Amino acid sequence: MYKVKVFVTLRESVLDPQGTAVKNSLHSLSYQEVEEVRIGKYLELTIAKTDRDLDVLVKEMCERLLANTVIEDFRYEVEEVVGS
Amino acid sequence: MYKVKVFVTLRESVLDPQGTAVKNSLHSLSYQEVEEVRIGKYLELTIAKTDRDLDVLVKEMCERLLANTVIEDFRYEVEEVVGS
């Protein structure tokens, strides 16, 4: 069994109004030190042992469903869960 | 300057209907290996050098705004950006 952690983030060139709103809220709460906030998604997938190549599999899932590659980047970490 | 990566996830005991929907979509796309999907938020904060304790600061921001600690857990990683 594998635990795959996927991080989906907006590309640098894409505006992040949600992040700006959070930054402004942090400023109102007196956290003036915060200069920028970018918000993305974090997914944890539990994947059963498979004959398919896990790297290919995860990349495909990200490109087809989990990320919108026009405006988003993704990266992932695979962790093998032993004893299951 | 610091880059702080914050991960906000639903607590284990809380249902994740969005994750279930994504899992079902992955199954329809023939990724039957996927057993579970949990969806969280991923935030990247850029924070200026400060006299305040960064750990205290980030923890406070998470508890007051970024995470709903009744149903969500959070963790974070601090990375110092040199040369800025």
Coordinates of N, CA and C in Angstrom, one line a residue:
Chain A
M1 N 0.8 -1.2 0.0 CA 0.0 0.0 0.0 C 0.9 1.2 0.0
Y2 N 0.4 2.2 -0.7 CA 1.2 3.5 -0.8 C 0.4 4.7 -0.3
K3 N 1.1 5.6 0.3 CA 0.5 6.9 0.7 C 1.1 7.9 -0.3
V4 N 0.3 8.5 -1.1 CA 0.8 9.5 -2.0 C 0.3 10.9 -1.6
K5 N 1.3 11.8 -1.4 CA 0.9 13.2 -1.0 C 1.0 14.1 -2.2
V6 N 0.0 14.7 -2.6 CA 0.0 15.5 -3.8 C -0.2 17.0 -3.4
F7 N 0.7 17.8 -4.0 CA 0.6 19.3 -3.7 C 0.2 19.9 -5.1
V8 N -0.9 20.6 -5.1 CA -1.3 21.4 -6.3 C -1.3 22.8 -6.0
T9 N -0.4 23.6 -6.7 CA -0.3 25.0 -6.5 C -0.5 25.8 -7.7
L10 N -1.0 27.0 -7.6 CA -1.2 27.9 -8.7 C 0.2 28.2 -9.3
R11 N 0.3 28.3 -10.6 CA 1.5 28.8 -11.2 C 1.9 30.2 -10.8
E12 N 3.2 30.4 -10.7 CA 3.7 31.7 -10.3 C 3.0 32.9 -11.0
S13 N 2.7 32.7 -12.3 CA 2.2 33.9 -13.1 C 0.7 34.1 -12.9
V14 N 0.1 33.2 -12.1 CA -1.4 33.3 -12.0 C -1.7 34.0 -10.7
L15 N -2.6 35.0 -10.8 CA -3.0 35.7 -9.6 C -3.8 34.8 -8.6
D16 N -3.6 35.1 -7.3 CA -4.3 34.2 -6.3 C -5.1 35.1 -5.4
P17 N -6.3 35.5 -5.8 CA -7.1 36.4 -5.0 C -7.5 35.8 -3.6
Q18 N -7.6 34.5 -3.6 CA -7.9 33.9 -2.3 C -6.8 34.1 -1.3
G19 N -5.6 33.9 -1.8 CA -4.4 34.1 -1.0 C -4.2 35.6 -0.6
T20 N -4.6 36.5 -1.5 CA -4.5 37.9 -1.1 C -5.5 38.2 0.0
A21 N -6.7 37.7 -0.1 CA -7.7 37.9 0.9 C -7.2 37.4 2.3
V22 N -6.6 36.2 2.3 CA -6.1 35.7 3.5 C -5.0 36.5 4.1
K23 N -4.1 37.0 3.2 CA -3.0 37.9 3.6 C -3.6 39.2 4.3
N24 N -4.6 39.8 3.6 CA -5.3 41.0 4.2 C -5.9 40.7 5.6
S25 N -6.5 39.5 5.7 CA -7.1 39.1 7.0 C -6.0 39.0 8.0
L26 N -4.8 38.4 7.7 CA -3.7 38.2 8.6 C -3.2 39.6 9.0
H27 N -3.2 40.6 8.1 CA -2.7 41.9 8.4 C -3.7 42.5 9.4
S28 N -5.0 42.3 9.2 CA -6.0 42.9 10.2 C -5.8 42.3 11.6
L29 N -5.3 41.1 11.6 CA -5.1 40.4 12.9 C -3.7 40.8 13.5
S30 N -3.1 41.7 12.8 CA -1.8 42.3 13.3 C -0.6 41.4 13.0
Y31 N -0.7 40.6 12.0 CA 0.5 39.8 11.5 C 1.0 40.5 10.3
Q32 N 1.6 41.7 10.5 CA 2.1 42.5 9.4 C 3.3 41.9 8.7
E33 N 3.9 40.9 9.4 CA 5.1 40.3 8.8 C 4.9 39.5 7.5
V34 N 3.6 39.1 7.4 CA 3.2 38.3 6.3 C 3.3 39.1 5.0
E35 N 4.1 38.7 4.0 CA 4.3 39.4 2.8 C 3.5 38.8 1.7
E36 N 3.3 37.5 1.7 CA 2.6 36.9 0.6 C 1.9 35.6 1.1
V37 N 0.8 35.3 0.5 CA 0.1 34.0 0.8 C -0.3 33.4 -0.5
R38 N 0.1 32.2 -0.7 CA -0.4 31.5 -1.9 C -1.1 30.2 -1.4
I39 N -2.3 30.0 -2.0 CA -3.1 28.8 -1.5 C -3.2 27.8 -2.5
G40 N -3.0 26.5 -2.1 CA -3.1 25.4 -3.0 C -3.8 24.3 -2.4
K41 N -3.8 23.2 -3.0 CA -4.5 22.0 -2.5 C -3.5 20.9 -2.1
Y42 N -3.9 20.2 -1.1 CA -3.1 19.1 -0.6 C -3.9 17.8 -0.5
L43 N -3.5 16.8 -1.3 CA -4.3 15.6 -1.3 C -3.5 14.4 -0.8
E44 N -4.1 13.6 0.0 CA -3.5 12.3 0.4 C -4.2 11.2 -0.2
L45 N -3.5 10.5 -1.0 CA -4.2 9.3 -1.7 C -3.6 8.0 -1.1
T46 N -4.5 7.1 -0.8 CA -4.1 5.8 -0.4 C -4.3 4.9 -1.6
I47 N -3.2 4.3 -2.0 CA -3.2 3.5 -3.3 C -2.8 2.0 -3.0
A48 N -3.6 1.1 -3.4 CA -3.3 -0.3 -3.2 C -2.1 -0.7 -4.1
K49 N -1.4 -1.8 -3.6 CA -0.3 -2.3 -4.4 C -0.8 -2.6 -5.8
T50 N 0.0 -2.3 -6.8 CA -0.4 -2.4 -8.2 C 0.7 -2.8 -9.1
D51 N 0.4 -3.5 -10.2 CA 1.5 -3.8 -11.2 C 1.9 -2.7 -12.0
R52 N 0.9 -1.7 -12.1 CA 1.2 -0.5 -12.9 C 2.3 0.3 -12.3
D53 N 3.0 1.1 -13.1 CA 4.1 2.0 -12.6 C 3.5 3.1 -11.8
L54 N 3.8 3.2 -10.5 CA 3.1 4.2 -9.6 C 3.3 5.6 -10.1
D55 N 4.6 5.9 -10.5 CA 4.9 7.2 -11.0 C 4.0 7.7 -12.1
V56 N 3.9 6.8 -13.1 CA 3.1 7.0 -14.3 C 1.6 7.2 -13.9
L57 N 1.2 6.4 -13.0 CA -0.2 6.4 -12.5 C -0.5 7.7 -11.8
V58 N 0.3 8.2 -10.9 CA 0.0 9.4 -10.2 C 0.1 10.6 -11.1
K59 N 1.1 10.6 -12.0 CA 1.2 11.7 -12.9 C 0.0 11.8 -13.8
E60 N -0.5 10.7 -14.2 CA -1.7 10.7 -15.1 C -2.9 11.2 -14.3
M61 N -3.1 10.7 -13.1 CA -4.2 11.2 -12.3 C -4.2 12.7 -12.0
C62 N -3.0 13.2 -11.8 CA -2.8 14.6 -11.6 C -3.2 15.4 -12.9
E63 N -2.7 14.9 -14.0 CA -2.9 15.6 -15.3 C -4.4 15.5 -15.7
R64 N -5.0 14.4 -15.5 CA -6.4 14.2 -16.0 C -7.4 14.7 -15.0
L65 N -7.2 14.7 -13.7 CA -8.2 15.1 -12.8 C -7.8 16.1 -11.7
L66 N -6.7 15.8 -11.0 CA -6.4 16.5 -9.8 C -5.9 17.9 -10.0
A67 N -5.2 18.2 -11.0 CA -4.7 19.5 -11.3 C -5.2 20.0 -12.6
N68 N -5.3 21.3 -12.7 CA -5.6 22.0 -14.0 C -4.3 22.5 -14.5
T69 N -3.6 21.8 -15.3 CA -2.2 22.1 -15.7 C -2.0 23.4 -16.5
V70 N -3.1 24.0 -16.9 CA -3.0 25.3 -17.6 C -2.6 26.3 -16.6
I71 N -3.2 26.3 -15.4 CA -2.9 27.3 -14.4 C -2.3 26.7 -13.1
E72 N -2.2 25.4 -13.0 CA -1.6 24.8 -11.8 C -0.4 23.9 -12.0
D73 N 0.5 23.9 -11.1 CA 1.6 22.9 -11.0 C 1.3 21.9 -10.0
F74 N 1.9 20.7 -10.1 CA 1.7 19.7 -9.1 C 3.0 19.0 -8.8
R75 N 3.1 18.6 -7.6 CA 4.3 17.7 -7.3 C 3.8 16.7 -6.3
Y76 N 4.5 15.6 -6.1 CA 4.0 14.6 -5.2 C 5.1 13.8 -4.6
E77 N 4.8 13.2 -3.4 CA 5.7 12.3 -2.7 C 5.1 11.0 -2.5
V78 N 5.8 9.9 -2.7 CA 5.3 8.6 -2.5 C 5.9 8.0 -1.3
E79 N 5.1 7.4 -0.5 CA 5.6 6.8 0.8 C 5.0 5.3 0.8
E80 N 5.9 4.3 0.9 CA 5.4 3.0 1.0 C 5.0 2.6 2.4
V81 N 3.8 2.1 2.6 CA 3.3 1.7 3.9 C 3.6 0.3 4.0
V82 N 4.5 -0.1 4.9 CA 4.9 -1.5 5.1 C 3.9 -2.2 6.0
G83 N 3.8 -3.5 5.8 CA 3.0 -4.3 6.7 C 1.5 -4.2 6.3
S84 N 1.2 -3.8 5.1 CA -0.2 -3.8 4.7 C -0.4 -4.1 3.2
Chain B
M1 N 14.1 36.5 5.6 CA 12.8 36.1 5.1 C 12.5 34.6 5.2
Y2 N 11.3 34.3 5.5 CA 11.0 32.8 5.7 C 9.9 32.4 4.7
K3 N 10.0 31.2 4.3 CA 8.9 30.5 3.6 C 8.3 29.5 4.5
V4 N 7.0 29.6 4.8 CA 6.4 28.7 5.7 C 5.3 27.9 4.9
K5 N 5.4 26.6 4.9 CA 4.5 25.8 4.2 C 3.5 25.2 5.3
V6 N 2.3 25.5 5.1 CA 1.3 25.0 6.1 C 0.3 24.0 5.4
F7 N 0.1 22.9 6.1 CA -0.7 21.8 5.6 C -1.9 21.8 6.6
V8 N -3.1 22.0 6.0 CA -4.3 21.9 6.9 C -5.1 20.7 6.4
T9 N -5.4 19.7 7.3 CA -6.1 18.5 6.9 C -7.3 18.3 7.8
L10 N -8.3 17.6 7.3 CA -9.4 17.2 8.1 C -9.0 16.2 9.1
R11 N -9.5 16.3 10.3 CA -9.2 15.3 11.3 C -9.7 13.9 10.8
E12 N -9.0 12.9 11.3 CA -9.3 11.5 10.9 C -10.8 11.2 11.0
S13 N -11.4 11.7 12.1 CA -12.8 11.3 12.5 C -13.8 12.0 11.6
V14 N -13.4 13.0 10.9 CA -14.3 13.8 10.1 C -14.5 13.3 8.7
L15 N -15.7 13.2 8.3 CA -16.0 12.7 6.9 C -15.5 13.7 5.9
D16 N -15.0 13.2 4.7 CA -14.5 14.1 3.7 C -15.2 13.8 2.4
P17 N -16.4 14.4 2.2 CA -17.2 14.1 1.0 C -16.5 14.5 -0.3
Q18 N -15.8 15.6 -0.2 CA -15.0 16.1 -1.4 C -14.0 15.0 -1.8
G19 N -13.3 14.4 -0.8 CA -12.4 13.4 -1.1 C -13.0 12.1 -1.7
T20 N -14.2 11.8 -1.2 CA -15.0 10.7 -1.7 C -15.4 10.9 -3.1
A21 N -15.8 12.1 -3.4 CA -16.2 12.4 -4.8 C -15.0 12.3 -5.8
V22 N -13.8 12.8 -5.3 CA -12.6 12.6 -6.1 C -12.3 11.2 -6.3
K23 N -12.4 10.4 -5.2 CA -12.1 9.0 -5.3 C -13.0 8.3 -6.4
N24 N -14.3 8.6 -6.3 CA -15.2 8.0 -7.3 C -14.9 8.4 -8.7
S25 N -14.5 9.7 -8.9 CA -14.1 10.1 -10.2 C -12.9 9.4 -10.7
L26 N -11.9 9.1 -9.8 CA -10.7 8.4 -10.2 C -11.1 7.0 -10.6
H27 N -12.0 6.4 -9.8 CA -12.5 5.0 -10.2 C -13.1 5.0 -11.6
S28 N -13.9 6.0 -11.9 CA -14.5 6.1 -13.2 C -13.5 6.2 -14.3
L29 N -12.4 6.9 -14.0 CA -11.3 7.0 -14.9 C -10.4 5.8 -15.0
S30 N -10.8 4.7 -14.3 CA -10.2 3.4 -14.3 C -9.0 3.3 -13.3
Y31 N -8.9 4.2 -12.4 CA -7.8 4.1 -11.4 C -8.4 3.4 -10.1
Q32 N -8.7 2.1 -10.3 CA -9.3 1.3 -9.2 C -8.4 1.1 -8.0
E33 N -7.1 1.3 -8.2 CA -6.2 1.1 -7.1 C -6.4 2.1 -6.0
V34 N -7.0 3.2 -6.3 CA -7.1 4.3 -5.3 C -8.2 3.9 -4.2
E35 N -7.7 3.8 -3.0 CA -8.6 3.3 -1.9 C -9.2 4.4 -1.1
E36 N -8.4 5.5 -1.0 CA -9.0 6.6 -0.2 C -8.4 7.9 -0.7
V37 N -9.1 9.0 -0.6 CA -8.6 10.3 -0.9 C -9.1 11.2 0.2
R38 N -8.1 12.0 0.7 CA -8.4 13.0 1.7 C -7.9 14.3 1.2
I39 N -8.7 15.3 1.2 CA -8.3 16.6 0.6 C -8.1 17.7 1.7
G40 N -7.0 18.4 1.6 CA -6.7 19.4 2.6 C -6.3 20.7 1.9
K41 N -5.8 21.6 2.6 CA -5.3 22.9 2.0 C -3.8 22.9 2.2
Y42 N -3.2 23.6 1.3 CA -1.7 23.8 1.3 C -1.5 25.3 1.2
L43 N -0.8 25.9 2.1 CA -0.6 27.3 2.1 C 0.9 27.6 2.1
E44 N 1.3 28.5 1.3 CA 2.7 29.0 1.3 C 2.7 30.4 1.8
L45 N 3.3 30.7 2.9 CA 3.4 32.0 3.5 C 4.8 32.6 3.3
T46 N 4.9 33.8 2.8 CA 6.2 34.4 2.8 C 6.2 35.4 4.0
I47 N 7.1 35.3 4.9 CA 7.1 36.1 6.1 C 8.4 36.8 6.3
A48 N 8.3 38.1 6.5 CA 9.6 38.9 6.7 C 10.2 38.6 8.0
K49 N 11.5 38.9 8.0 CA 12.3 38.7 9.3 C 11.6 39.5 10.4
T50 N 11.5 38.9 11.6 CA 10.7 39.5 12.7 C 11.4 39.2 14.0
D51 N 11.1 40.0 15.0 CA 11.7 39.8 16.3 C 10.8 38.8 17.1
R52 N 9.6 38.7 16.6 CA 8.7 37.7 17.3 C 9.1 36.3 17.0
D53 N 8.7 35.4 17.9 CA 9.1 34.0 17.7 C 8.2 33.4 16.6
L54 N 8.9 32.9 15.6 CA 8.2 32.5 14.4 C 7.3 31.3 14.6
D55 N 7.7 30.4 15.5 CA 6.9 29.2 15.8 C 5.6 29.7 16.4
V56 N 5.7 30.6 17.4 CA 4.5 31.1 18.1 C 3.6 31.8 17.1
L57 N 4.2 32.6 16.2 CA 3.5 33.4 15.2 C 2.7 32.5 14.3
V58 N 3.3 31.5 13.7 CA 2.7 30.6 12.8 C 1.6 29.8 13.4
K59 N 1.9 29.3 14.6 CA 0.9 28.5 15.4 C -0.4 29.4 15.6
E60 N -0.2 30.6 16.0 CA -1.3 31.5 16.3 C -2.1 31.8 15.0
M61 N -1.4 32.0 13.9 CA -2.1 32.3 12.7 C -3.0 31.1 12.3
C62 N -2.4 29.9 12.4 CA -3.2 28.7 12.1 C -4.4 28.6 13.0
E63 N -4.2 28.8 14.3 CA -5.3 28.6 15.2 C -6.4 29.7 15.1
R64 N -6.0 30.9 14.7 CA -6.9 32.0 14.7 C -7.6 32.1 13.3
L65 N -6.9 31.8 12.3 CA -7.5 32.0 10.9 C -7.4 30.8 10.0
L66 N -6.2 30.3 9.8 CA -6.0 29.4 8.7 C -6.7 28.0 8.8
A67 N -6.8 27.5 10.1 CA -7.4 26.2 10.3 C -8.6 26.3 11.2
N68 N -9.5 25.5 11.0 CA -10.6 25.4 12.0 C -10.3 24.2 12.9
T69 N -9.7 24.4 14.0 CA -9.2 23.3 14.8 C -10.2 22.4 15.4
V70 N -11.5 22.7 15.3 CA -12.5 21.8 15.7 C -12.5 20.6 14.8
I71 N -12.4 20.8 13.5 CA -12.4 19.7 12.6 C -11.1 19.5 11.8
E72 N -10.2 20.4 11.9 CA -9.0 20.3 11.1 C -7.7 20.3 12.0
D73 N -6.7 19.6 11.5 CA -5.4 19.6 12.1 C -4.5 20.4 11.2
F74 N -3.4 20.9 11.7 CA -2.5 21.6 10.9 C -1.0 21.2 11.2
R75 N -0.1 21.3 10.3 CA 1.3 21.2 10.6 C 2.0 22.2 9.6
Y76 N 3.2 22.5 9.9 CA 3.9 23.4 9.0 C 5.4 23.2 9.0
E77 N 6.0 23.7 8.0 CA 7.5 23.6 7.8 C 8.0 25.0 7.6
V78 N 9.1 25.3 8.3 CA 9.7 26.7 8.1 C 11.0 26.5 7.3
E79 N 11.2 27.4 6.4 CA 12.4 27.3 5.6 C 12.9 28.7 5.5
E80 N 14.2 28.9 5.9 CA 14.7 30.3 5.9 C 15.3 30.5 4.5
V81 N 14.9 31.7 3.9 CA 15.4 32.0 2.6 C 16.6 32.9 2.8
V82 N 17.8 32.4 2.4 CA 19.0 33.2 2.6 C 19.1 34.3 1.5
G83 N 19.8 35.3 1.9 CA 20.1 36.4 0.9 C 19.0 37.3 0.6
S84 N 18.0 37.4 1.6 CA 16.9 38.3 1.3 C 16.4 38.8 2.7

